[in-house]
Amino acid sequence: MATSVRKAGSAAIAKESVFAWEGRDKTGKVVRGELRAGGEAVVNATLRRQGVVVTKVKKKAYRSGRKIQEKDITLFTRQLATMMKAGVPLLQSFDIVAKGNDNPSVSKLIQDIRADVETGTSLNQAFRKFPLYFDSLFCNLVAAGEQAGILEDLLTRLAVYKEKTLAIKSKIKSAMFYPVSILAVAFIVTAVIMIWVVPAFKDVFKSFGADLPAPTLLVIAISDFFVANWYIIFGGLFAALYLFFQSWRRSIKMQRTMDRLLLKVPIFGSVIRKATIARWTRTLSTMFAAGVPLVESLDSVGGASGNAVYMDATRAIQTEVSTGTSLTVAMQNADVFPNMVTQMVAIGEESGSLDSMLGKVADFYEAEVDDAVASLSSLMEPLIMVILGVLIGGLVVAMYLPIFKLGSVV
C-alpha cells in the first residue's frame, strides 16, 4: 500500500508544469508571476490562500533547449553556492538560478530538483536522481555538507573544483584541436588538388610529347586513383572515424587501450599525464577536506581522473589503504605517480595536512599543464608549417617540373 502511495506521489510530481498567472492582491494591485503545480486548479487554490484574486492562468509551453554540458552544471554549482552564502533560502535559490538560465533544459533540470527538495527529499538524494549530470563525487560532497551543516561551504568547494577541472579539460582540448584542425584542412586541400587541379595539368602535359619526371608521374597516378575512387576514400575515412569513436565511447576494452596509448604518445602524453594527476590530486584533496573518509573518497577519485590506468591504480590503492597500508606506500606500489607526488603525500600524512598537500600538488601540476600547453602551441606552429610546406609545396613543384624542363629545353 505504501509503495503504491509513493508511486502515485512521484507521478503527481512528474506531471507538474509551470503556469504563468496574473491577478490582483488585497490592495487591488495587479500582480503577476509563475508557479509550478499539477494543474490550473492547484494554482488557483494556492494563490487564493495567499489572498490573490486570479484573473488569468496559462500553462507555459516547455521549450527544448540545447544539451546540458559540464559547464552548465559548473555554473549552476557556483550560482547555488553564491546564493546560499548570501543567505538566500535553498528553494528560492533554485527559483532564481532556474529563471536566470538561458538554456531551457537546465532550467527544467533545476525545477525538477527543486520539486523533489520541496517534497522533503534531501538535496543529495535529489541530485542522485540525475546521475548523467551529477556524479558520485558531487553527491557525496553534498551529502557530507548536509550532514555537517556546512552545505554552502561544500558547494563553494565543489564549484572551485569543477571550475579548475573544466579549465584543465579545455586547455587539453585546445592543445589537441589546433594540430588536428590544420591536418584536416591539409587533407581537404590535398584532395581538391588531386581531384580537380592535377587532372587539368595532366591534359596540358599530354601535348608536350616528352617523358614526364618521376615525381610528376607519381602525383598523376595518385590523382587518377583519387578521381576513380574518391567516394570510397572519403566514405571509408568517415566510416572508419565514426566506428573508431563509437567503439571508443562504448567499448570498455577500447577505452582502456586508448587511455594507455594516450599516456605514451610523444609530447601529448606528458601533458595528458600531468592533467590526469592534477585532477586526481584535486579530487582527493576536495573530498578529504570535506571530511569524507579516505577509503570512501578513493571511490570517486578514480573515475574523476578520467583515465583507465589511474582508475585501476586507484582501486589497487583503495584495497591497500582499507587493509591498513598508508596512502604513500599504496601510491608508490601503484607505480603511476612521480616521486614528487608521493613525497608530498608522505609529508601531508606525517603532518596531518594531507588535503593541503594534495591541493598544492594539484596547483603545481595545473601550472605545469598551463606551461606545457603554451610551449606545445609554440612548438606545433613551425612543425605544422613544415608539414604543410612539404605536402602542398611538394605537389606544386611536382606539377611544375615538366614546365621547368620544357623551359630549359627551349
Coordinates of C-alpha atoms in Angstrom, one line a residue:
M1 CA 0.0 0.0 0.0
A2 CA 2.8 2.4 1.0
T3 CA 4.6 1.6 -2.3
S4 CA 1.5 2.5 -4.4
V5 CA 1.1 5.7 -2.5
R6 CA 4.7 6.6 -3.1
K7 CA 4.3 5.8 -6.8
A8 CA 1.2 8.0 -7.0
G9 CA 3.1 10.9 -5.3
S10 CA 6.0 10.5 -7.7
A11 CA 3.6 10.5 -10.7
A12 CA 2.0 13.7 -9.4
I13 CA 5.3 15.4 -9.1
A14 CA 6.4 14.3 -12.5
K15 CA 3.3 15.8 -14.1
E16 CA 3.8 19.2 -12.6
S17 CA 4.1 22.1 -15.0
V18 CA 4.9 25.8 -14.9
F19 CA 2.0 28.2 -15.0
A20 CA 2.1 31.9 -15.7
W21 CA -0.6 33.7 -13.7
E22 CA -2.0 37.2 -13.3
G23 CA -4.3 38.6 -10.7
R24 CA -4.9 41.3 -8.0
D25 CA -3.7 41.3 -4.5
K26 CA -5.7 42.5 -1.4
T27 CA -5.0 46.2 -2.2
G28 CA -6.2 45.8 -5.8
K29 CA -2.7 46.0 -7.3
V30 CA -2.1 43.9 -10.4
V31 CA 0.4 41.1 -9.7
R32 CA 2.0 38.5 -12.0
G33 CA 4.2 35.5 -11.5
E34 CA 4.9 31.9 -12.3
L35 CA 4.0 28.8 -10.2
R36 CA 4.9 25.1 -10.6
A37 CA 1.9 23.0 -9.9
G38 CA -0.1 19.9 -11.0
G39 CA -2.8 21.9 -12.7
E40 CA -4.7 25.2 -13.0
A41 CA -7.0 24.3 -10.1
V42 CA -3.9 23.9 -7.8
V43 CA -2.6 27.3 -9.0
N44 CA -6.0 28.9 -8.2
A45 CA -6.2 27.3 -4.8
T46 CA -2.6 28.2 -3.9
L47 CA -3.0 31.8 -4.9
R48 CA -6.4 32.1 -3.2
R49 CA -4.8 31.1 0.1
Q50 CA -2.2 33.9 -0.5
G51 CA -5.0 36.5 -0.9
V52 CA -4.6 36.8 -4.7
V53 CA -7.7 37.1 -6.9
V54 CA -6.7 35.2 -10.1
T55 CA -7.7 36.7 -13.4
K56 CA -5.6 34.7 -15.8
V57 CA -3.7 31.4 -15.7
K58 CA -1.8 29.9 -18.6
K59 CA 0.4 26.9 -18.8
K60 CA 3.9 27.7 -20.1
A61 CA 5.0 25.6 -23.1
Y62 CA 8.3 23.8 -22.5
R63 CA 11.0 24.8 -25.0
S64 CA 13.5 22.2 -25.7
G65 CA 16.9 23.6 -25.1
R66 CA 20.4 22.6 -26.1
K67 CA 22.1 19.7 -24.5
I68 CA 23.2 20.1 -20.9
Q69 CA 27.0 20.3 -20.7
E70 CA 29.5 20.2 -17.9
K71 CA 30.0 23.9 -18.0
D72 CA 26.2 24.4 -17.3
I73 CA 26.5 22.2 -14.2
T74 CA 29.6 24.1 -13.1
L75 CA 27.9 27.4 -13.5
F76 CA 24.8 26.1 -11.6
T77 CA 27.0 24.9 -8.7
R78 CA 28.7 28.3 -8.5
Q79 CA 25.4 30.2 -8.6
L80 CA 23.8 28.0 -6.0
A81 CA 26.9 28.3 -3.7
T82 CA 26.8 32.1 -4.1
M83 CA 23.1 32.3 -3.3
M84 CA 23.4 30.2 -0.2
K85 CA 26.5 32.1 1.0
A86 CA 24.4 35.3 0.7
G87 CA 21.7 33.7 3.0
V88 CA 19.1 33.1 0.3
P89 CA 16.8 30.1 1.2
L90 CA 17.5 26.9 -0.8
L91 CA 14.2 26.7 -2.7
Q92 CA 14.3 30.4 -3.5
S93 CA 17.9 29.9 -4.8
F94 CA 16.7 27.2 -7.1
D95 CA 14.0 29.6 -8.5
I96 CA 16.4 32.4 -9.1
V97 CA 19.0 30.2 -10.8
A98 CA 16.4 28.5 -13.0
K99 CA 14.8 31.8 -14.2
G100 CA 18.2 33.3 -14.9
N101 CA 19.5 30.4 -17.1
D102 CA 19.1 30.9 -20.8
N103 CA 19.1 27.1 -21.5
P104 CA 15.5 25.7 -21.0
S105 CA 17.0 22.2 -20.5
V106 CA 19.0 23.4 -17.5
S107 CA 16.0 25.3 -16.1
K108 CA 13.8 22.2 -16.3
L109 CA 16.5 20.1 -14.6
I110 CA 16.8 22.7 -11.8
Q111 CA 13.0 22.9 -11.4
D112 CA 12.8 19.1 -11.2
I113 CA 15.4 19.0 -8.4
R114 CA 13.6 21.8 -6.6
A115 CA 10.3 19.9 -6.8
D116 CA 12.0 16.9 -5.1
V117 CA 13.5 19.0 -2.4
E118 CA 10.2 20.8 -1.8
T119 CA 8.5 17.4 -1.0
G120 CA 11.1 16.6 1.7
T121 CA 13.8 14.8 -0.3
S122 CA 17.4 15.6 0.8
L123 CA 19.4 17.7 -1.7
N124 CA 22.0 14.9 -2.3
Q125 CA 19.2 12.4 -3.0
A126 CA 17.6 14.8 -5.4
F127 CA 20.9 15.1 -7.2
R128 CA 21.4 11.3 -7.3
K129 CA 18.2 11.0 -9.5
F130 CA 20.2 12.6 -12.3
P131 CA 23.5 10.6 -12.5
L132 CA 24.1 11.8 -16.0
Y133 CA 24.8 15.3 -14.7
F134 CA 25.8 14.8 -11.0
D135 CA 28.4 12.1 -10.4
S136 CA 29.0 10.2 -7.1
L137 CA 31.7 12.7 -6.1
F138 CA 29.3 15.6 -6.4
C139 CA 26.5 13.8 -4.5
N140 CA 28.9 12.5 -1.7
L141 CA 30.2 16.0 -1.1
V142 CA 26.7 17.5 -0.9
A143 CA 25.7 14.7 1.5
A144 CA 28.7 15.5 3.7
G145 CA 27.8 19.2 3.7
E146 CA 24.2 18.4 4.6
Q147 CA 25.2 16.1 7.5
A148 CA 27.8 18.6 8.9
G149 CA 25.6 21.7 8.4
I150 CA 28.2 23.3 6.1
L151 CA 26.4 22.9 2.7
E152 CA 27.3 26.4 1.4
D153 CA 31.0 25.8 2.1
L154 CA 30.9 22.4 0.4
L155 CA 29.1 23.8 -2.6
T156 CA 31.8 26.5 -2.8
R157 CA 34.5 23.8 -2.8
L158 CA 32.6 21.9 -5.4
A159 CA 32.3 25.0 -7.6
V160 CA 36.1 25.7 -7.3
Y161 CA 36.9 22.0 -8.0
K162 CA 34.6 21.9 -11.1
E163 CA 35.9 25.2 -12.5
K164 CA 39.6 24.0 -12.2
T165 CA 38.8 20.6 -13.7
L166 CA 36.9 22.3 -16.6
A167 CA 39.8 24.7 -17.2
I168 CA 42.3 21.8 -17.5
K169 CA 40.0 19.9 -19.9
S170 CA 39.5 22.9 -22.1
K171 CA 43.3 23.5 -22.2
I172 CA 43.9 19.9 -23.3
K173 CA 41.2 20.1 -25.9
S174 CA 42.6 23.4 -27.3
A175 CA 46.1 21.9 -27.5
M176 CA 44.7 19.0 -29.4
F177 CA 42.3 21.0 -31.6
Y178 CA 44.9 23.1 -33.4
P179 CA 47.0 20.4 -35.0
V180 CA 44.0 18.2 -35.8
S181 CA 42.2 21.1 -37.5
I182 CA 45.2 22.0 -39.5
L183 CA 45.8 18.5 -40.6
A184 CA 42.1 18.1 -41.6
V185 CA 42.4 21.3 -43.7
A186 CA 45.6 20.0 -45.3
F187 CA 43.8 16.7 -46.2
I188 CA 40.9 18.6 -47.8
V189 CA 43.3 20.9 -49.8
T190 CA 45.3 17.9 -51.0
A191 CA 42.1 16.2 -52.1
V192 CA 40.9 19.2 -54.0
I193 CA 44.3 19.5 -55.8
M194 CA 44.3 15.7 -56.6
I195 CA 40.7 15.6 -57.9
W196 CA 40.5 19.0 -59.8
V197 CA 43.8 20.7 -60.2
V198 CA 46.1 17.8 -61.2
P199 CA 43.8 16.4 -64.0
A200 CA 43.8 19.9 -65.6
F201 CA 47.7 19.8 -65.6
K202 CA 47.5 16.2 -67.0
D203 CA 45.6 17.3 -70.0
V204 CA 48.2 20.0 -70.7
F205 CA 51.1 17.6 -70.3
K206 CA 49.6 15.3 -73.0
S207 CA 50.6 17.8 -75.7
F208 CA 54.2 18.0 -74.5
G209 CA 55.3 14.9 -76.4
A210 CA 58.1 14.2 -73.9
D211 CA 58.7 12.0 -70.9
L212 CA 57.5 13.4 -67.6
P213 CA 59.6 13.5 -64.5
A214 CA 59.1 10.6 -61.9
P215 CA 57.6 12.9 -59.2
T216 CA 55.0 14.2 -61.7
L217 CA 54.1 10.7 -62.8
L218 CA 53.7 9.7 -59.2
V219 CA 51.4 12.6 -58.4
I220 CA 49.4 11.9 -61.6
A221 CA 49.0 8.2 -60.6
I222 CA 47.8 9.2 -57.1
S223 CA 45.4 11.8 -58.7
D224 CA 44.0 9.1 -61.0
F225 CA 43.3 6.9 -58.0
F226 CA 41.6 9.8 -56.2
V227 CA 39.4 10.6 -59.1
A228 CA 38.4 7.0 -59.7
N229 CA 37.8 6.1 -56.0
W230 CA 37.1 9.4 -54.2
Y231 CA 33.8 8.2 -52.9
I232 CA 35.4 5.1 -51.4
I233 CA 38.3 7.2 -49.9
F234 CA 36.0 9.8 -48.3
G235 CA 33.3 7.3 -47.4
G236 CA 35.8 4.8 -45.9
L237 CA 37.6 7.6 -44.0
F238 CA 34.4 9.0 -42.4
A239 CA 33.1 5.4 -41.7
A240 CA 36.4 4.5 -40.0
L241 CA 36.4 7.6 -37.9
Y242 CA 32.8 7.1 -36.9
L243 CA 33.3 3.4 -36.0
F244 CA 36.5 4.3 -34.1
F245 CA 34.9 7.0 -31.9
Q246 CA 31.8 4.9 -31.4
S247 CA 33.9 1.9 -30.2
W248 CA 36.0 4.3 -28.1
R249 CA 32.8 5.6 -26.4
R250 CA 31.0 2.3 -26.0
S251 CA 33.7 -0.4 -25.5
I252 CA 35.4 -0.5 -22.1
K253 CA 38.3 -2.5 -23.6
M254 CA 38.8 0.1 -26.3
Q255 CA 38.8 2.9 -23.7
R256 CA 41.4 1.2 -21.6
T257 CA 43.6 0.6 -24.6
M258 CA 43.3 4.2 -25.8
D259 CA 43.9 5.5 -22.3
R260 CA 47.2 3.6 -22.1
L261 CA 48.3 4.6 -25.6
L262 CA 47.5 8.3 -24.9
L263 CA 49.9 8.4 -22.0
K264 CA 52.7 7.0 -24.2
V265 CA 52.1 9.5 -27.1
P266 CA 55.2 11.7 -27.6
I267 CA 54.8 15.3 -26.4
F268 CA 51.0 15.0 -25.8
G269 CA 51.3 12.0 -23.5
S270 CA 53.2 14.1 -20.9
V271 CA 50.6 16.8 -20.9
I272 CA 47.8 14.3 -20.5
R273 CA 49.6 12.6 -17.6
K274 CA 50.1 15.9 -15.8
A275 CA 46.4 16.8 -16.3
T276 CA 45.3 13.4 -15.0
I277 CA 47.5 13.7 -11.9
A278 CA 46.2 17.3 -11.3
R279 CA 42.6 16.0 -11.5
W280 CA 43.4 13.0 -9.3
T281 CA 45.0 15.1 -6.5
R282 CA 42.5 17.9 -6.7
T283 CA 39.6 15.4 -6.4
L284 CA 41.1 13.6 -3.4
S285 CA 42.0 17.0 -1.7
T286 CA 38.4 18.2 -2.1
M287 CA 36.9 15.0 -0.8
F288 CA 39.3 14.7 2.2
A289 CA 38.9 18.4 3.1
A290 CA 35.1 17.8 3.2
G291 CA 35.5 15.2 5.9
V292 CA 34.8 12.2 3.7
P293 CA 36.8 9.2 4.9
L294 CA 39.9 8.3 2.8
V295 CA 38.7 4.9 1.6
E296 CA 35.3 6.3 0.7
S297 CA 37.0 9.2 -1.1
L298 CA 39.0 6.9 -3.3
D299 CA 35.7 5.5 -4.7
S300 CA 35.2 8.8 -6.5
V301 CA 38.8 9.7 -7.3
G302 CA 39.5 7.0 -9.8
G303 CA 36.5 7.9 -12.0
A304 CA 37.3 11.6 -11.7
S305 CA 40.8 11.1 -13.1
G306 CA 39.4 10.3 -16.5
N307 CA 42.0 7.7 -17.3
A308 CA 41.6 3.9 -17.1
V309 CA 45.3 3.4 -16.0
Y310 CA 44.8 5.7 -13.0
M311 CA 41.3 4.2 -12.3
D312 CA 42.8 0.8 -12.0
A313 CA 45.7 2.2 -9.9
T314 CA 43.1 3.9 -7.6
R315 CA 41.3 0.6 -7.0
A316 CA 44.6 -1.1 -6.0
I317 CA 45.4 1.9 -3.7
Q318 CA 41.9 1.7 -2.1
T319 CA 42.3 -2.0 -1.4
E320 CA 45.7 -1.5 0.2
V321 CA 44.6 1.5 2.3
S322 CA 41.5 -0.4 3.5
T323 CA 43.8 -3.1 4.9
G324 CA 45.9 -0.6 6.9
T325 CA 48.6 0.4 4.4
S326 CA 49.5 4.1 4.4
L327 CA 48.4 6.2 1.3
T328 CA 52.0 7.0 0.5
V329 CA 53.1 3.3 0.3
A330 CA 50.0 2.4 -1.6
M331 CA 50.7 5.1 -4.2
Q332 CA 54.3 4.0 -4.5
N333 CA 53.2 0.4 -5.1
A334 CA 50.8 1.6 -7.9
D335 CA 53.9 3.0 -9.8
V336 CA 51.9 5.6 -11.7
F337 CA 52.8 8.7 -9.7
P338 CA 56.1 10.7 -9.9
N339 CA 58.3 10.7 -6.8
M340 CA 57.4 14.4 -6.0
V341 CA 53.8 13.5 -5.6
T342 CA 54.4 10.6 -3.2
Q343 CA 56.8 12.7 -1.2
M344 CA 54.3 15.5 -0.8
V345 CA 51.7 12.9 0.2
A346 CA 54.1 11.5 2.8
I347 CA 54.7 14.9 4.3
G348 CA 50.9 15.5 4.4
E349 CA 50.3 12.2 6.2
E350 CA 53.0 12.9 8.8
S351 CA 51.9 16.5 9.4
G352 CA 48.2 15.8 9.4
S353 CA 47.6 18.2 6.5
L354 CA 47.0 15.7 3.6
D355 CA 44.3 17.8 2.0
S356 CA 46.5 20.9 1.9
M357 CA 49.5 19.0 0.4
L358 CA 47.3 17.4 -2.2
G359 CA 45.9 20.8 -3.1
K360 CA 49.5 22.1 -3.5
V361 CA 50.3 19.2 -5.8
A362 CA 47.2 19.9 -7.9
D363 CA 48.2 23.6 -8.1
F364 CA 51.7 22.6 -9.2
Y365 CA 50.5 20.2 -12.0
E366 CA 47.8 22.6 -13.2
A367 CA 50.5 25.2 -13.6
E368 CA 52.6 22.6 -15.4
V369 CA 49.7 21.9 -17.8
D370 CA 49.4 25.6 -18.5
D371 CA 53.1 25.9 -19.3
A372 CA 53.1 22.7 -21.4
V373 CA 50.1 23.8 -23.5
A374 CA 51.7 27.2 -24.1
S375 CA 55.0 25.7 -25.2
L376 CA 53.2 23.0 -27.2
S377 CA 51.4 25.6 -29.2
S378 CA 54.6 27.5 -30.0
L379 CA 56.3 24.2 -30.9
M380 CA 53.5 22.9 -33.1
E381 CA 53.2 26.0 -35.3
P382 CA 56.6 25.7 -37.1
L383 CA 56.2 21.9 -37.2
I384 CA 52.8 22.2 -38.9
M385 CA 54.1 24.8 -41.3
V386 CA 56.9 22.4 -42.3
I387 CA 54.4 19.5 -42.9
L388 CA 52.1 21.8 -44.9
G389 CA 55.1 23.2 -46.9
V390 CA 56.4 19.7 -47.7
L391 CA 53.0 18.3 -48.6
I392 CA 51.4 21.2 -50.6
G393 CA 54.7 22.6 -51.9
G394 CA 55.8 19.1 -53.0
L395 CA 52.6 18.7 -55.0
V396 CA 53.1 22.1 -56.7
V397 CA 56.7 21.5 -57.5
A398 CA 56.0 18.0 -58.9
M399 CA 53.4 19.5 -61.3
Y400 CA 55.6 22.4 -62.4
L401 CA 58.7 20.2 -63.0
P402 CA 57.7 19.4 -66.7
I403 CA 57.2 23.2 -67.3
F404 CA 60.7 23.9 -65.9
K405 CA 62.1 21.1 -68.0
L406 CA 60.4 22.4 -71.2
G407 CA 61.7 25.9 -70.5
S408 CA 65.3 24.6 -70.2
V409 CA 65.0 22.7 -73.5
V410 CA 63.7 25.8 -75.3

